[in-house]
Amino acid sequence: MDSTIDRIAEDLRQTSPEEIWPGFQYVAFALYNDKDVFLFNHPNYPAGGEKPYCVLPWTDSFIAETIILFEGHPTAIANLSMHDSYEGLFSTVVHELFHGYQYSKGEKRFPNELLGIMYPILGENVEARIQERQALYEAFMADSMDLKREFIGRFIALREKRSELIGEALDYENKIETVEGPAIYIEAKAKSLVSPIPFDKVLEHYADFLKEPYESSFHLRRSCYYTGIFLCLILDKVSPRWKESFMESDKTLYGILKEALHGMGLPAVKLSVSGESRGIVQEILEIREEEFNRFYQKPGLRVCIKGNMAAKGIDPMNIFRHGEKLLHNHYLKAAIGQKDYLIQQPVVAVIKEDYRHIKELHLISDAAPVEMKDALVLAGIGEIKGTYRKQGDILYLYPEE
């Protein structure tokens, strides 16, 4: 453990962030497991002794791999237990450090997660999206600039067609690409720095995600990471100085690419939905239904919390929607009554206007709650004050407001 953390520290010390991206600077970051947090470069926790970090006990501030505000300072976090390889851990740390840099530069192109959760499932859009991603890959691989421009033109034409089909939902993809694409670009560069595999071979791994039609349709948010990195790589060729003004721009990567190729004629797009695309749509709908069925068929005590609640933290890549129900498969941080609770188990939220406003939470508990006069203590969640009653095999809890 210590050797891995020390190696991360040394490799970051030897890596110049300016060489990876112009102006890039490291914010605070932390590596953590279920017991300890190894915190680097944080102004409130200066390193002591020989180690360049401070060790803190784990708290629920450190969830997932992301950028958080820890005691008022942007802090990149990575989970030590989620990585089988050093290269994967190191590149994830640099990826999240780049998000910290974006935050420090006032990045405002973050997506509206509601658009992702409510994203329409349409055969025409699935078909156009598969073709679009293939065109982007062909543009990246093209040997000549003329051929590269031809495939970029097809990519743009297909995306414009999808704009007609799904409207503002496309803004979600454009912004995910813009925020996450450069971070994946940085991640790939970081991976090549600590791996014997050269950068172009690292890119082959990401290209596989770009071309694969099924995963890119099932996992919308993550799939945009890979269009994002290849948009960055293509901009390196058609507009080499694009990074210099990127952090000050309000344009998406797609908008920057369109602007770089302004005046170029676009090919006509005629869509015919393939059997493959129809099958993908059907499978997505079936998988969503199966996920909810699997949740409600789990053994245990069913608990329904009813009242005005709010989502405070979500994992957008692990949410399934079915009508007004959202299945949070990884975790949900929710305001219930007067307190925030971290629910680190699958939970269904019945929403009102959007994912942030919750009217019911459905849980299945392995252990019976501890019943108190004016509260229930739910295993792994904590004490929730309120009234409760049991009806059939469901325990209803009405939190204090």
Short mmCIF file of C-alpha atoms in Angstrom, two decimals:
data_model
loop_
_atom_site.label_atom_id
_atom_site.label_comp_id
_atom_site.label_asym_id
_atom_site.label_seq_id
_atom_site.Cartn_x
_atom_site.Cartn_y
_atom_site.Cartn_z
CA MET A 1 0.00 0.00 0.00
CA ASP A 2 2.63 2.55 1.10
CA SER A 3 4.82 1.73 -1.89
CA THR A 4 1.93 2.44 -4.31
CA ILE A 5 1.13 5.76 -2.66
CA ASP A 6 4.81 6.76 -2.60
CA ARG A 7 5.14 5.81 -6.27
CA ILE A 8 2.12 7.96 -7.19
CA ALA A 9 3.69 10.88 -5.35
CA GLU A 10 7.04 10.42 -7.10
CA ASP A 11 5.57 9.98 -10.58
CA LEU A 12 3.44 13.10 -10.16
CA ARG A 13 6.51 15.01 -8.96
CA GLN A 14 8.39 13.97 -12.08
CA THR A 15 5.48 14.70 -14.43
CA SER A 16 5.15 18.30 -15.61
CA PRO A 17 1.42 19.08 -15.94
CA GLU A 18 2.26 21.91 -18.37
CA GLU A 19 3.68 19.34 -20.79
CA ILE A 20 0.36 17.44 -20.77
CA TRP A 21 -1.90 20.48 -21.21
CA PRO A 22 -1.02 24.19 -21.41
CA GLY A 23 -1.59 25.88 -18.05
CA PHE A 24 -2.51 22.63 -16.24
CA GLN A 25 -1.80 22.78 -12.49
CA TYR A 26 -2.44 20.19 -9.79
CA VAL A 27 -4.99 20.82 -7.05
CA ALA A 28 -5.20 18.78 -3.83
CA PHE A 29 -5.84 15.06 -4.24
CA ALA A 30 -6.53 12.03 -2.07
CA LEU A 31 -6.20 8.28 -2.38
CA TYR A 32 -8.50 6.36 -0.09
CA ASN A 33 -9.75 2.95 1.00
CA ASP A 34 -12.48 2.01 3.47
CA LYS A 35 -10.28 2.98 6.44
CA ASP A 36 -7.83 5.72 5.49
CA VAL A 37 -7.48 8.80 3.33
CA PHE A 38 -4.02 9.77 2.04
CA LEU A 39 -4.34 13.49 1.37
CA PHE A 40 -1.83 15.44 -0.73
CA ASN A 41 -1.32 19.14 -1.42
CA HIS A 42 -4.22 20.34 0.73
CA PRO A 43 -3.66 23.74 2.40
CA ASN A 44 -5.47 22.69 5.59
CA TYR A 45 -3.44 19.48 5.99
CA PRO A 46 0.27 20.05 5.38
CA ALA A 47 2.35 16.91 5.05
CA GLY A 48 4.38 15.99 8.09
CA GLY A 49 7.64 14.08 8.36
CA GLU A 50 9.13 12.32 5.37
CA LYS A 51 5.86 11.57 3.61
CA PRO A 52 4.34 14.10 1.17
CA TYR A 53 0.82 13.43 2.45
CA CYS A 54 -1.35 13.50 5.54
CA VAL A 55 -3.32 10.42 6.69
CA LEU A 56 -6.93 10.96 7.80
CA PRO A 57 -9.68 8.50 8.78
CA TRP A 58 -12.15 7.74 5.98
CA THR A 59 -15.47 9.60 5.99
CA ASP A 60 -18.38 9.57 3.56
CA SER A 61 -16.98 12.71 1.91
CA PHE A 62 -14.79 10.27 -0.03
CA ILE A 63 -17.13 8.40 -2.35
CA ALA A 64 -16.49 7.32 -5.96
CA GLU A 65 -13.74 8.87 -8.11
CA THR A 66 -14.40 12.50 -8.76
CA ILE A 67 -13.58 16.05 -7.69
CA ILE A 68 -14.98 17.20 -4.36
CA LEU A 69 -14.80 20.38 -2.29
CA PHE A 70 -13.00 19.18 0.84
CA GLU A 71 -13.02 21.90 3.47
CA GLY A 72 -13.53 24.50 0.76
CA HIS A 73 -10.75 23.34 -1.59
CA PRO A 74 -11.17 21.35 -4.83
CA THR A 75 -9.77 17.88 -4.17
CA ALA A 76 -9.43 15.02 -6.66
CA ILE A 77 -10.19 11.61 -5.14
CA ALA A 78 -9.45 8.05 -6.29
CA ASN A 79 -10.41 4.75 -4.67
CA LEU A 80 -7.42 2.45 -4.15
CA SER A 81 -9.62 -0.66 -4.10
CA MET A 82 -11.06 -0.02 -7.59
CA HIS A 83 -7.82 -0.55 -9.54
CA ASP A 84 -6.01 -3.75 -10.53
CA SER A 85 -3.11 -1.95 -12.22
CA TYR A 86 -0.84 0.89 -11.20
CA GLU A 87 -1.24 2.49 -14.65
CA GLY A 88 -5.01 2.61 -14.19
CA LEU A 89 -4.73 4.18 -10.74
CA PHE A 90 -2.13 6.77 -11.76
CA SER A 91 -4.03 7.82 -14.88
CA THR A 92 -7.29 8.09 -12.88
CA VAL A 93 -5.59 10.40 -10.37
CA VAL A 94 -4.36 12.65 -13.20
CA HIS A 95 -7.83 12.53 -14.83
CA GLU A 96 -9.46 13.75 -11.61
CA LEU A 97 -6.71 16.34 -11.05
CA PHE A 98 -7.61 17.75 -14.44
CA HIS A 99 -11.22 18.09 -13.29
CA GLY A 100 -9.85 20.03 -10.33
CA TYR A 101 -8.01 22.30 -12.75
CA GLN A 102 -11.25 22.79 -14.71
CA TYR A 103 -13.01 23.77 -11.49
CA SER A 104 -10.26 26.24 -10.60
CA LYS A 105 -10.62 27.83 -14.06
CA GLY A 106 -14.36 28.31 -13.55
CA GLU A 107 -15.55 25.64 -16.01
CA LYS A 108 -19.28 26.16 -16.64
CA ARG A 109 -19.99 23.68 -19.43
CA PHE A 110 -21.11 20.92 -17.08
CA PRO A 111 -24.14 18.95 -18.34
CA ASN A 112 -27.63 18.95 -16.94
CA GLU A 113 -27.77 15.38 -15.56
CA LEU A 114 -31.57 15.41 -15.86
CA LEU A 115 -31.17 15.40 -19.66
CA GLY A 116 -29.08 12.25 -19.38
CA ILE A 117 -31.50 10.50 -17.06
CA MET A 118 -34.47 11.39 -19.28
CA TYR A 119 -32.62 10.72 -22.56
CA PRO A 120 -34.99 9.34 -25.25
CA ILE A 121 -34.57 5.79 -26.59
CA LEU A 122 -35.26 6.04 -30.35
CA GLY A 123 -34.22 3.67 -33.12
CA GLU A 124 -33.33 6.51 -35.51
CA ASN A 125 -31.09 8.15 -32.93
CA VAL A 126 -29.34 4.88 -32.07
CA GLU A 127 -28.70 4.24 -35.78
CA ALA A 128 -27.38 7.75 -36.45
CA ARG A 129 -25.23 7.66 -33.34
CA ILE A 130 -23.56 4.37 -34.32
CA GLN A 131 -22.79 5.77 -37.78
CA GLU A 132 -21.59 9.06 -36.29
CA ARG A 133 -19.08 7.35 -33.99
CA GLN A 134 -17.77 5.25 -36.87
CA ALA A 135 -17.29 8.42 -38.94
CA LEU A 136 -15.36 10.02 -36.07
CA TYR A 137 -13.09 6.97 -35.86
CA GLU A 138 -12.50 7.02 -39.63
CA ALA A 139 -11.67 10.74 -39.42
CA PHE A 140 -9.08 10.01 -36.74
CA MET A 141 -7.53 7.15 -38.73
CA ALA A 142 -7.51 8.93 -42.13
CA ASP A 143 -4.04 9.38 -43.64
CA SER A 144 -4.71 12.53 -45.64
CA MET A 145 -6.26 15.82 -44.52
CA ASP A 146 -8.74 15.69 -47.42
CA LEU A 147 -10.01 12.28 -46.30
CA LYS A 148 -10.02 13.41 -42.68
CA ARG A 149 -12.22 16.39 -43.60
CA GLU A 150 -14.56 14.13 -45.58
CA PHE A 151 -15.22 11.92 -42.54
CA ILE A 152 -15.49 14.93 -40.21
CA GLY A 153 -18.13 16.32 -42.57
CA ARG A 154 -20.09 13.08 -42.31
CA PHE A 155 -19.76 13.15 -38.51
CA ILE A 156 -21.11 16.72 -38.36
CA ALA A 157 -23.96 15.93 -40.76
CA LEU A 158 -25.04 12.96 -38.64
CA ARG A 159 -24.89 14.98 -35.44
CA GLU A 160 -27.00 17.74 -36.97
CA LYS A 161 -29.51 15.07 -37.98
CA ARG A 162 -29.60 13.81 -34.40
CA SER A 163 -30.20 17.37 -33.20
CA GLU A 164 -33.40 17.32 -35.26
CA LEU A 165 -34.37 13.97 -33.74
CA ILE A 166 -33.74 14.51 -30.01
CA GLY A 167 -33.49 18.30 -29.57
CA GLU A 168 -32.01 19.56 -26.30
CA ALA A 169 -31.08 16.02 -25.19
CA LEU A 170 -28.10 16.33 -27.54
CA ASP A 171 -26.80 19.17 -25.36
CA TYR A 172 -26.13 16.53 -22.69
CA GLU A 173 -23.80 14.62 -25.01
CA ASN A 174 -22.05 17.77 -26.24
CA LYS A 175 -21.30 18.90 -22.70
CA ILE A 176 -20.23 15.49 -21.38
CA GLU A 177 -17.76 15.32 -24.30
CA THR A 178 -16.52 18.82 -23.48
CA VAL A 179 -15.96 18.26 -19.76
CA GLU A 180 -14.89 14.60 -19.81
CA GLY A 181 -13.22 14.29 -23.23
CA PRO A 182 -10.19 16.43 -22.30
CA ALA A 183 -9.90 14.56 -18.96
CA ILE A 184 -9.81 11.23 -20.84
CA TYR A 185 -7.26 12.78 -23.24
CA ILE A 186 -5.13 13.67 -20.18
CA GLU A 187 -5.75 10.20 -18.71
CA ALA A 188 -4.46 8.50 -21.86
CA LYS A 189 -1.33 10.66 -21.86
CA ALA A 190 -0.73 9.94 -18.18
CA LYS A 191 -1.16 6.21 -18.75
CA SER A 192 1.48 6.22 -21.48
CA LEU A 193 3.94 8.02 -19.15
CA VAL A 194 4.00 5.17 -16.58
CA SER A 195 3.42 2.27 -18.95
CA PRO A 196 5.66 0.54 -21.48
CA ILE A 197 2.77 0.92 -23.95
CA PRO A 198 3.20 3.97 -26.26
CA PHE A 199 0.48 6.63 -26.57
CA ASP A 200 -0.82 5.42 -29.94
CA LYS A 201 -1.31 1.91 -28.55
CA VAL A 202 -3.11 3.31 -25.49
CA LEU A 203 -5.47 5.08 -27.91
CA GLU A 204 -6.39 1.76 -29.55
CA HIS A 205 -8.00 0.74 -26.25
CA TYR A 206 -10.18 3.89 -26.25
CA ALA A 207 -10.99 3.43 -29.95
CA ASP A 208 -12.55 0.05 -29.14
CA PHE A 209 -15.10 1.84 -26.92
CA LEU A 210 -15.76 4.37 -29.68
CA LYS A 211 -16.58 1.75 -32.33
CA GLU A 212 -18.51 -0.77 -30.23
CA PRO A 213 -22.26 -0.20 -30.90
CA TYR A 214 -23.86 -2.00 -27.96
CA GLU A 215 -21.94 -0.61 -24.96
CA SER A 216 -22.02 2.91 -26.41
CA SER A 217 -25.83 2.69 -26.61
CA PHE A 218 -26.36 1.11 -23.19
CA HIS A 219 -23.97 3.41 -21.29
CA LEU A 220 -24.70 6.85 -22.71
CA ARG A 221 -22.68 8.98 -20.31
CA ARG A 222 -19.48 6.94 -20.42
CA SER A 223 -19.72 6.56 -24.20
CA CYS A 224 -19.48 10.36 -24.51
CA TYR A 225 -16.07 10.24 -22.81
CA TYR A 226 -14.71 8.44 -25.87
CA THR A 227 -16.26 10.70 -28.50
CA GLY A 228 -14.79 13.49 -26.38
CA ILE A 229 -11.20 12.21 -26.47
CA PHE A 230 -11.33 11.64 -30.24
CA LEU A 231 -12.77 15.11 -30.79
CA CYS A 232 -9.71 16.40 -28.88
CA LEU A 233 -7.35 14.28 -30.99
CA ILE A 234 -8.94 15.44 -34.25
CA LEU A 235 -8.79 19.07 -33.13
CA ASP A 236 -5.05 18.54 -32.56
CA LYS A 237 -4.82 17.91 -36.31
CA VAL A 238 -7.26 20.46 -37.77
CA SER A 239 -6.78 23.29 -35.25
CA PRO A 240 -3.49 22.64 -33.37
CA ARG A 241 -3.75 25.67 -31.05
CA TRP A 242 -7.29 24.95 -29.85
CA LYS A 243 -6.22 24.18 -26.25
CA GLU A 244 -4.82 27.68 -25.72
CA SER A 245 -8.26 29.28 -25.46
CA PHE A 246 -10.32 26.23 -24.50
CA MET A 247 -10.58 26.99 -20.77
CA GLU A 248 -11.84 30.52 -21.45
CA SER A 249 -14.34 29.41 -24.10
CA ASP A 250 -18.05 28.72 -23.62
CA LYS A 251 -18.16 26.53 -26.75
CA THR A 252 -18.43 22.74 -26.67
CA LEU A 253 -15.82 20.56 -28.37
CA TYR A 254 -18.37 19.90 -31.09
CA GLY A 255 -18.93 23.65 -31.53
CA ILE A 256 -15.17 24.25 -31.74
CA LEU A 257 -14.82 21.55 -34.39
CA LYS A 258 -17.71 22.99 -36.44
CA GLU A 259 -16.13 26.43 -36.22
CA ALA A 260 -12.73 25.08 -37.31
CA LEU A 261 -14.34 23.60 -40.43
CA HIS A 262 -16.67 26.55 -41.10
CA GLY A 263 -17.82 26.75 -44.69
CA MET A 264 -17.27 23.09 -45.46
CA GLY A 265 -20.18 21.49 -47.31
CA LEU A 266 -21.96 18.64 -45.53
CA PRO A 267 -23.18 15.43 -47.15
CA ALA A 268 -26.88 14.56 -47.18
CA VAL A 269 -27.95 12.08 -44.51
CA LYS A 270 -30.53 9.38 -45.20
CA LEU A 271 -31.26 7.06 -42.30
CA SER A 272 -32.55 3.53 -42.50
CA VAL A 273 -32.83 1.91 -39.09
CA SER A 274 -31.02 -1.42 -39.12
CA GLY A 275 -32.13 -4.57 -37.37
CA GLU A 276 -29.13 -4.15 -35.10
CA SER A 277 -30.32 -0.71 -33.95
CA ARG A 278 -33.88 -1.93 -33.42
CA GLY A 279 -32.48 -4.82 -31.39
CA ILE A 280 -30.41 -2.43 -29.26
CA VAL A 281 -33.48 -0.32 -28.45
CA GLN A 282 -35.45 -3.41 -27.43
CA GLU A 283 -32.58 -4.72 -25.34
CA ILE A 284 -32.12 -1.40 -23.51
CA LEU A 285 -35.81 -1.38 -22.55
CA GLU A 286 -35.67 -5.02 -21.44
CA ILE A 287 -32.51 -4.48 -19.38
CA ARG A 288 -34.09 -1.53 -17.58
CA GLU A 289 -37.16 -3.59 -16.73
CA GLU A 290 -35.00 -6.52 -15.58
CA GLU A 291 -32.97 -4.23 -13.29
CA PHE A 292 -36.12 -3.04 -11.52
CA ASN A 293 -37.54 -6.58 -11.31
CA ARG A 294 -34.26 -7.82 -9.83
CA PHE A 295 -34.33 -5.05 -7.23
CA TYR A 296 -37.93 -5.68 -6.10
CA GLN A 297 -37.46 -9.47 -6.01
CA LYS A 298 -34.50 -9.32 -3.63
CA PRO A 299 -35.09 -11.03 -0.26
CA GLY A 300 -35.23 -8.84 2.82
CA LEU A 301 -37.46 -6.34 4.55
CA ARG A 302 -38.98 -3.78 2.20
CA VAL A 303 -38.82 -0.20 3.50
CA CYS A 304 -40.63 2.74 1.91
CA ILE A 305 -39.64 6.22 3.07
CA LYS A 306 -42.30 8.80 2.14
CA GLY A 307 -41.94 12.58 2.30
CA ASN A 308 -40.16 15.57 0.79
CA MET A 309 -36.55 14.50 0.19
CA ALA A 310 -33.71 15.71 -2.00
CA ALA A 311 -30.87 14.01 -3.86
CA LYS A 312 -27.55 15.54 -2.76
CA GLY A 313 -25.16 13.15 -4.50
CA ILE A 314 -25.63 10.63 -7.32
CA ASP A 315 -23.57 8.38 -9.58
CA PRO A 316 -24.97 9.25 -13.04
CA MET A 317 -23.38 6.22 -14.71
CA ASN A 318 -25.21 3.77 -12.45
CA ILE A 319 -28.82 4.95 -12.68
CA PHE A 320 -31.68 3.25 -14.49
CA ARG A 321 -34.97 5.02 -15.19
CA HIS A 322 -38.44 3.53 -15.49
CA GLY A 323 -41.09 6.26 -15.68
CA GLU A 324 -40.89 8.34 -12.51
CA LYS A 325 -38.67 5.77 -10.77
CA LEU A 326 -34.86 5.95 -10.71
CA LEU A 327 -32.84 2.94 -9.58
CA HIS A 328 -29.57 4.14 -8.04
CA ASN A 329 -27.47 0.99 -8.25
CA HIS A 330 -24.26 2.32 -6.69
CA TYR A 331 -25.15 4.90 -4.06
CA LEU A 332 -27.40 7.86 -3.28
CA LYS A 333 -26.72 10.69 -0.88
CA ALA A 334 -30.09 12.12 0.14
CA ALA A 335 -31.43 14.80 2.46
CA ILE A 336 -34.09 13.10 4.61
CA GLY A 337 -35.71 15.31 7.22
CA GLN A 338 -33.00 17.51 8.70
CA LYS A 339 -30.00 15.30 7.87
CA ASP A 340 -28.03 13.97 4.90
CA TYR A 341 -27.70 10.20 4.58
CA LEU A 342 -25.36 8.12 2.42
CA ILE A 343 -27.14 5.02 1.10
CA GLN A 344 -24.47 2.67 -0.23
CA GLN A 345 -26.81 0.02 -1.60
CA PRO A 346 -29.31 -0.16 -4.46
CA VAL A 347 -32.23 2.18 -3.81
CA VAL A 348 -35.21 3.30 -5.90
CA ALA A 349 -36.15 6.97 -5.80
CA VAL A 350 -39.64 7.99 -6.92
CA ILE A 351 -39.13 11.53 -8.20
CA LYS A 352 -41.33 14.59 -8.60
CA GLU A 353 -40.11 17.22 -11.10
CA ASP A 354 -36.58 15.87 -11.58
CA TYR A 355 -34.00 13.57 -9.99
CA ARG A 356 -33.25 16.08 -7.22
CA HIS A 357 -36.80 16.08 -5.82
CA ILE A 358 -37.82 12.78 -4.26
CA LYS A 359 -41.18 11.78 -2.82
CA GLU A 360 -40.41 8.13 -1.99
CA LEU A 361 -37.35 5.96 -1.38
CA HIS A 362 -37.62 2.17 -1.67
CA LEU A 363 -35.05 0.05 0.15
CA ILE A 364 -34.65 -3.65 0.80
CA SER A 365 -32.86 -4.27 4.10
CA ASP A 366 -31.06 -7.49 5.00
CA ALA A 367 -31.41 -6.70 8.71
CA ALA A 368 -34.54 -5.68 10.57
CA PRO A 369 -34.49 -1.96 11.49
CA VAL A 370 -34.18 -1.05 15.16
CA GLU A 371 -37.53 0.43 16.16
CA MET A 372 -37.46 3.40 18.55
CA LYS A 373 -40.25 5.57 19.86
CA ASP A 374 -39.77 8.34 17.30
CA ALA A 375 -37.23 6.89 14.86
CA LEU A 376 -36.02 3.90 12.89
CA VAL A 377 -32.38 2.84 12.72
CA LEU A 378 -31.71 1.33 9.28
CA ALA A 379 -28.66 -0.91 8.92
CA GLY A 380 -25.84 0.82 7.05
CA ILE A 381 -27.78 4.10 6.85
CA GLY A 382 -28.44 5.32 10.39
CA GLU A 383 -31.19 6.74 12.52
CA ILE A 384 -34.04 8.52 10.75
CA LYS A 385 -36.46 10.37 12.99
CA GLY A 386 -40.16 10.15 12.19
CA THR A 387 -43.22 7.97 12.49
CA TYR A 388 -43.62 4.53 10.98
CA ARG A 389 -46.10 1.75 10.42
CA LYS A 390 -46.08 -1.71 8.90
CA GLN A 391 -48.55 -2.70 6.22
CA GLY A 392 -48.28 -6.19 4.78
CA ASP A 393 -44.59 -6.87 4.10
CA ILE A 394 -43.65 -3.17 3.78
CA LEU A 395 -42.45 -0.88 6.55
CA TYR A 396 -43.47 2.73 5.87
CA LEU A 397 -41.42 5.55 7.37
CA TYR A 398 -42.57 9.20 7.43
CA PRO A 399 -39.56 11.39 8.34
CA GLU A 400 -39.80 14.53 10.41
CA GLU A 401 -39.56 17.66 8.26
#
